[in-house]
PDB file of C-alpha atoms in Angstrom:
ATOM      1  CA  GLN A   1     -99.628  28.855  -0.289  1.00 85.00           C
ATOM      2  CA  VAL A   2    -102.716  27.355   1.352  1.00 92.00           C
ATOM      3  CA  GLN A   3    -104.142  28.306   4.714  1.00 96.00           C
ATOM      4  CA  LEU A   4    -106.406  25.846   6.509  1.00 98.00           C
ATOM      5  CA  VAL A   5    -108.901  26.522   9.274  1.00 98.00           C
ATOM      6  CA  GLU A   6    -110.850  23.788  11.021  1.00 98.00           C
ATOM      7  CA  SER A   7    -114.204  24.219  12.694  1.00 98.00           C
ATOM      8  CA  GLY A   8    -117.058  22.130  14.029  1.00 98.00           C
ATOM      9  CA  GLY A   9    -115.450  20.516  17.021  1.00 98.00           C
ATOM     10  CA  GLY A  10    -117.210  20.333  20.342  1.00 98.00           C
ATOM     11  CA  LEU A  11    -118.616  18.186  23.097  1.00 98.00           C
ATOM     12  CA  VAL A  12    -120.762  15.201  22.168  1.00 98.00           C
ATOM     13  CA  GLN A  13    -122.149  12.165  23.931  1.00 98.00           C
ATOM     14  CA  THR A  14    -121.084   8.637  23.062  1.00 98.00           C
ATOM     15  CA  GLY A  15    -122.906   7.488  19.974  1.00 98.00           C
ATOM     16  CA  GLY A  16    -123.380  10.981  18.676  1.00 98.00           C
ATOM     17  CA  SER A  17    -122.176  12.680  15.524  1.00 98.00           C
ATOM     18  CA  LEU A  18    -120.117  15.717  14.616  1.00 98.00           C
ATOM     19  CA  ARG A  19    -119.216  17.348  11.345  1.00 98.00           C
ATOM     20  CA  LEU A  20    -115.818  18.957  11.057  1.00 98.00           C
ATOM     21  CA  SER A  21    -115.053  21.458   8.350  1.00 98.00           C
ATOM     22  CA  CYS A  22    -111.766  22.540   6.847  1.00 98.00           C
ATOM     23  CA  ALA A  23    -111.860  25.879   5.055  1.00 98.00           C
ATOM     24  CA  ALA A  24    -108.981  26.599   2.717  1.00 97.00           C
ATOM     25  CA  SER A  25    -107.783  29.937   1.442  1.00 94.00           C
ATOM     26  CA  GLY A  26    -105.067  30.664  -1.022  1.00 87.00           C
ATOM     27  CA  ARG A  27    -104.431  29.307  -4.460  1.00 84.00           C
ATOM     28  CA  GLY A  28    -104.698  25.862  -5.854  1.00 89.00           C
ATOM     29  CA  PHE A  29    -106.728  24.011  -3.257  1.00 92.00           C
ATOM     30  CA  ALA A  30    -108.017  21.676  -5.950  1.00 94.00           C
ATOM     31  CA  ASP A  31    -104.451  20.464  -6.554  1.00 95.00           C
ATOM     32  CA  TYR A  32    -104.089  19.228  -2.997  1.00 96.00           C
ATOM     33  CA  ALA A  33    -104.993  16.025  -1.301  1.00 97.00           C
ATOM     34  CA  VAL A  34    -106.520  16.617   2.119  1.00 98.00           C
ATOM     35  CA  SER A  35    -105.930  14.473   5.159  1.00 98.00           C
ATOM     36  CA  TRP A  36    -107.357  14.588   8.648  1.00 98.00           C
ATOM     37  CA  PHE A  37    -105.216  13.668  11.616  1.00 98.00           C
ATOM     38  CA  ARG A  38    -105.937  13.650  15.311  1.00 98.00           C
ATOM     39  CA  GLN A  39    -103.930  13.799  18.488  1.00 98.00           C
ATOM     40  CA  ALA A  40    -105.181  12.700  21.873  1.00 97.00           C
ATOM     41  CA  PRO A  41    -103.486  13.819  25.099  1.00 93.00           C
ATOM     42  CA  GLY A  42    -100.268  11.922  25.638  1.00 95.00           C
ATOM     43  CA  LYS A  43    -100.448  10.202  22.270  1.00 97.00           C
ATOM     44  CA  ASP A  44     -98.832  10.678  18.897  1.00 97.00           C
ATOM     45  CA  ARG A  45    -100.664  12.360  16.061  1.00 97.00           C
ATOM     46  CA  GLU A  46    -102.426   9.720  13.998  1.00 98.00           C
ATOM     47  CA  PHE A  47    -103.979   9.513  10.566  1.00 98.00           C
ATOM     48  CA  VAL A  48    -107.769   9.509  10.380  1.00 98.00           C
ATOM     49  CA  ALA A  49    -108.890   9.955   6.776  1.00 98.00           C
ATOM     50  CA  ALA A  50    -107.813  11.372   3.430  1.00 98.00           C
ATOM     51  CA  ILE A  51    -109.285  12.390   0.117  1.00 98.00           C
ATOM     52  CA  ASN A  52    -107.579  12.945  -3.206  1.00 97.00           C
ATOM     53  CA  TRP A  53    -107.633  16.165  -5.174  1.00 96.00           C
ATOM     54  CA  SER A  54    -110.748  15.306  -7.145  1.00 96.00           C
ATOM     55  CA  GLY A  55    -112.711  13.686  -4.370  1.00 96.00           C
ATOM     56  CA  THR A  56    -112.848  10.372  -6.175  1.00 95.00           C
ATOM     57  CA  GLY A  57    -110.501   8.527  -3.853  1.00 96.00           C
ATOM     58  CA  THR A  58    -110.624   8.202  -0.081  1.00 97.00           C
ATOM     59  CA  ASP A  59    -108.712   6.382   2.624  1.00 97.00           C
ATOM     60  CA  TYR A  60    -109.608   5.723   6.248  1.00 98.00           C
ATOM     61  CA  ALA A  61    -107.865   4.461   9.329  1.00 98.00           C
ATOM     62  CA  ASP A  62    -109.175   1.069  10.384  1.00 98.00           C
ATOM     63  CA  ASP A  63    -110.769   2.303  13.586  1.00 97.00           C
ATOM     64  CA  VAL A  64    -112.903   4.932  11.845  1.00 98.00           C
ATOM     65  CA  GLN A  65    -113.792   2.970   8.715  1.00 98.00           C
ATOM     66  CA  GLY A  66    -117.559   2.881   8.361  1.00 98.00           C
ATOM     67  CA  ARG A  67    -118.093   5.598  10.989  1.00 98.00           C
ATOM     68  CA  PHE A  68    -116.293   8.590   9.483  1.00 98.00           C
ATOM     69  CA  PHE A  69    -116.710  10.017   6.000  1.00 98.00           C
ATOM     70  CA  ILE A  70    -114.532  12.530   4.231  1.00 98.00           C
ATOM     71  CA  ALA A  71    -115.623  14.731   1.368  1.00 98.00           C
ATOM     72  CA  ARG A  72    -114.568  17.932  -0.359  1.00 98.00           C
ATOM     73  CA  ASP A  73    -115.996  20.734  -2.437  1.00 97.00           C
ATOM     74  CA  ASN A  74    -113.315  22.333  -4.588  1.00 96.00           C
ATOM     75  CA  ASP A  75    -115.681  25.078  -5.708  1.00 95.00           C
ATOM     76  CA  LYS A  76    -116.012  26.122  -2.076  1.00 96.00           C
ATOM     77  CA  ASN A  77    -112.389  25.388  -1.144  1.00 97.00           C
ATOM     78  CA  SER A  78    -113.481  23.158   1.670  1.00 97.00           C
ATOM     79  CA  ALA A  79    -113.384  19.653   3.031  1.00 98.00           C
ATOM     80  CA  ILE A  80    -115.430  17.977   5.707  1.00 98.00           C
ATOM     81  CA  LEU A  81    -115.113  15.048   8.050  1.00 98.00           C
ATOM     82  CA  GLN A  82    -118.463  13.632   9.048  1.00 98.00           C
ATOM     83  CA  MET A  83    -118.153  11.531  12.186  1.00 98.00           C
ATOM     84  CA  HIS A  84    -120.781   9.083  13.450  1.00 98.00           C
ATOM     85  CA  ARG A  85    -121.063   6.659  16.393  1.00 98.00           C
ATOM     86  CA  LEU A  86    -118.444   8.564  18.318  1.00 98.00           C
ATOM     87  CA  THR A  87    -116.786   7.025  21.358  1.00 98.00           C
ATOM     88  CA  PRO A  88    -114.568   8.487  24.086  1.00 97.00           C
ATOM     89  CA  GLU A  89    -111.609   6.991  22.187  1.00 97.00           C
ATOM     90  CA  ASP A  90    -112.298   9.528  19.435  1.00 98.00           C
ATOM     91  CA  THR A  91    -111.563  12.387  21.817  1.00 98.00           C
ATOM     92  CA  ALA A  92    -108.681  14.387  20.369  1.00 98.00           C
ATOM     93  CA  VAL A  93    -107.664  17.549  18.608  1.00 98.00           C
ATOM     94  CA  TYR A  94    -108.461  17.065  14.931  1.00 98.00           C
ATOM     95  CA  TYR A  95    -106.233  18.619  12.290  1.00 98.00           C
ATOM     96  CA  CYS A  96    -106.800  19.233   8.623  1.00 98.00           C
ATOM     97  CA  ALA A  97    -103.707  18.979   6.440  1.00 98.00           C
ATOM     98  CA  ALA A  98    -102.928  19.286   2.753  1.00 97.00           C
ATOM     99  CA  GLN A  99    -100.256  18.205   0.290  1.00 96.00           C
ATOM    100  CA  LEU A 100     -99.896  18.538  -3.427  1.00 94.00           C
ATOM    101  CA  ASP A 101    -101.516  15.361  -4.622  1.00 87.00           C
ATOM    102  CA  SER A 102     -98.800  13.061  -5.933  1.00 83.00           C
ATOM    103  CA  SER A 103     -99.428   9.632  -4.486  1.00 90.00           C
ATOM    104  CA  PRO A 104    -102.034   7.960  -2.274  1.00 91.00           C
ATOM    105  CA  ALA A 105     -99.120   6.301  -0.494  1.00 89.00           C
ATOM    106  CA  LYS A 106     -98.384   9.654   1.094  1.00 93.00           C
ATOM    107  CA  TYR A 107    -101.856  10.442   2.380  1.00 95.00           C
ATOM    108  CA  ARG A 108    -101.280   8.792   5.751  1.00 96.00           C
ATOM    109  CA  GLY A 109     -97.921  10.295   6.520  1.00 95.00           C
ATOM    110  CA  ALA A 110     -97.833  13.486   8.566  1.00 96.00           C
ATOM    111  CA  GLN A 111     -94.305  14.096   7.286  1.00 96.00           C
ATOM    112  CA  TRP A 112     -95.674  14.608   3.767  1.00 96.00           C
ATOM    113  CA  MET A 113     -98.140  17.307   4.682  1.00 97.00           C
ATOM    114  CA  GLU A 114     -97.263  20.773   3.481  1.00 96.00           C
ATOM    115  CA  TYR A 115     -99.932  22.763   5.277  1.00 97.00           C
ATOM    116  CA  TRP A 116    -101.726  22.310   8.570  1.00 98.00           C
ATOM    117  CA  GLY A 117    -104.610  23.910  10.332  1.00 98.00           C
ATOM    118  CA  LYS A 118    -104.461  24.718  14.029  1.00 98.00           C
ATOM    119  CA  GLY A 119    -106.910  22.024  14.984  1.00 98.00           C
ATOM    120  CA  THR A 120    -110.324  21.722  16.547  1.00 98.00           C
ATOM    121  CA  GLN A 121    -111.100  19.902  19.789  1.00 98.00           C
ATOM    122  CA  VAL A 122    -113.503  16.969  19.789  1.00 98.00           C
ATOM    123  CA  THR A 123    -114.533  15.607  23.172  1.00 98.00           C
ATOM    124  CA  VAL A 124    -116.775  12.561  23.480  1.00 98.00           C
ATOM    125  CA  PHE A 125    -118.214  11.816  26.915  1.00 97.00           C
ATOM    126  CA  SER A 126    -119.937   8.663  28.123  1.00 93.00           C
TER     127      SER A 126
END
């Protein structure tokens, strides 16, 4: 069982940066791939970024590639999403999710996630 808690959301101006954190408790965090998703008002939840269990493999949605960076520290049971050059289109609730790492093909699918955090709000104003 893994519990996930996001933090670091807030209000930021266009072009700014934010760093989201995902703190995990419970056993076996290092066995899990971690994905970030986001959901804007009136829209479906969408994949943002993922990292494999060891931190050696990452994946990004096209619209955040080069602006967002995902990392993890298994010793600290945590993962982060560093976001740069934010735009109002990045406004959403951001969720951290985890799954036992079996295949990178599953990193983007919300249906494969076994554990979810409650989310943290990111609001980008112009």
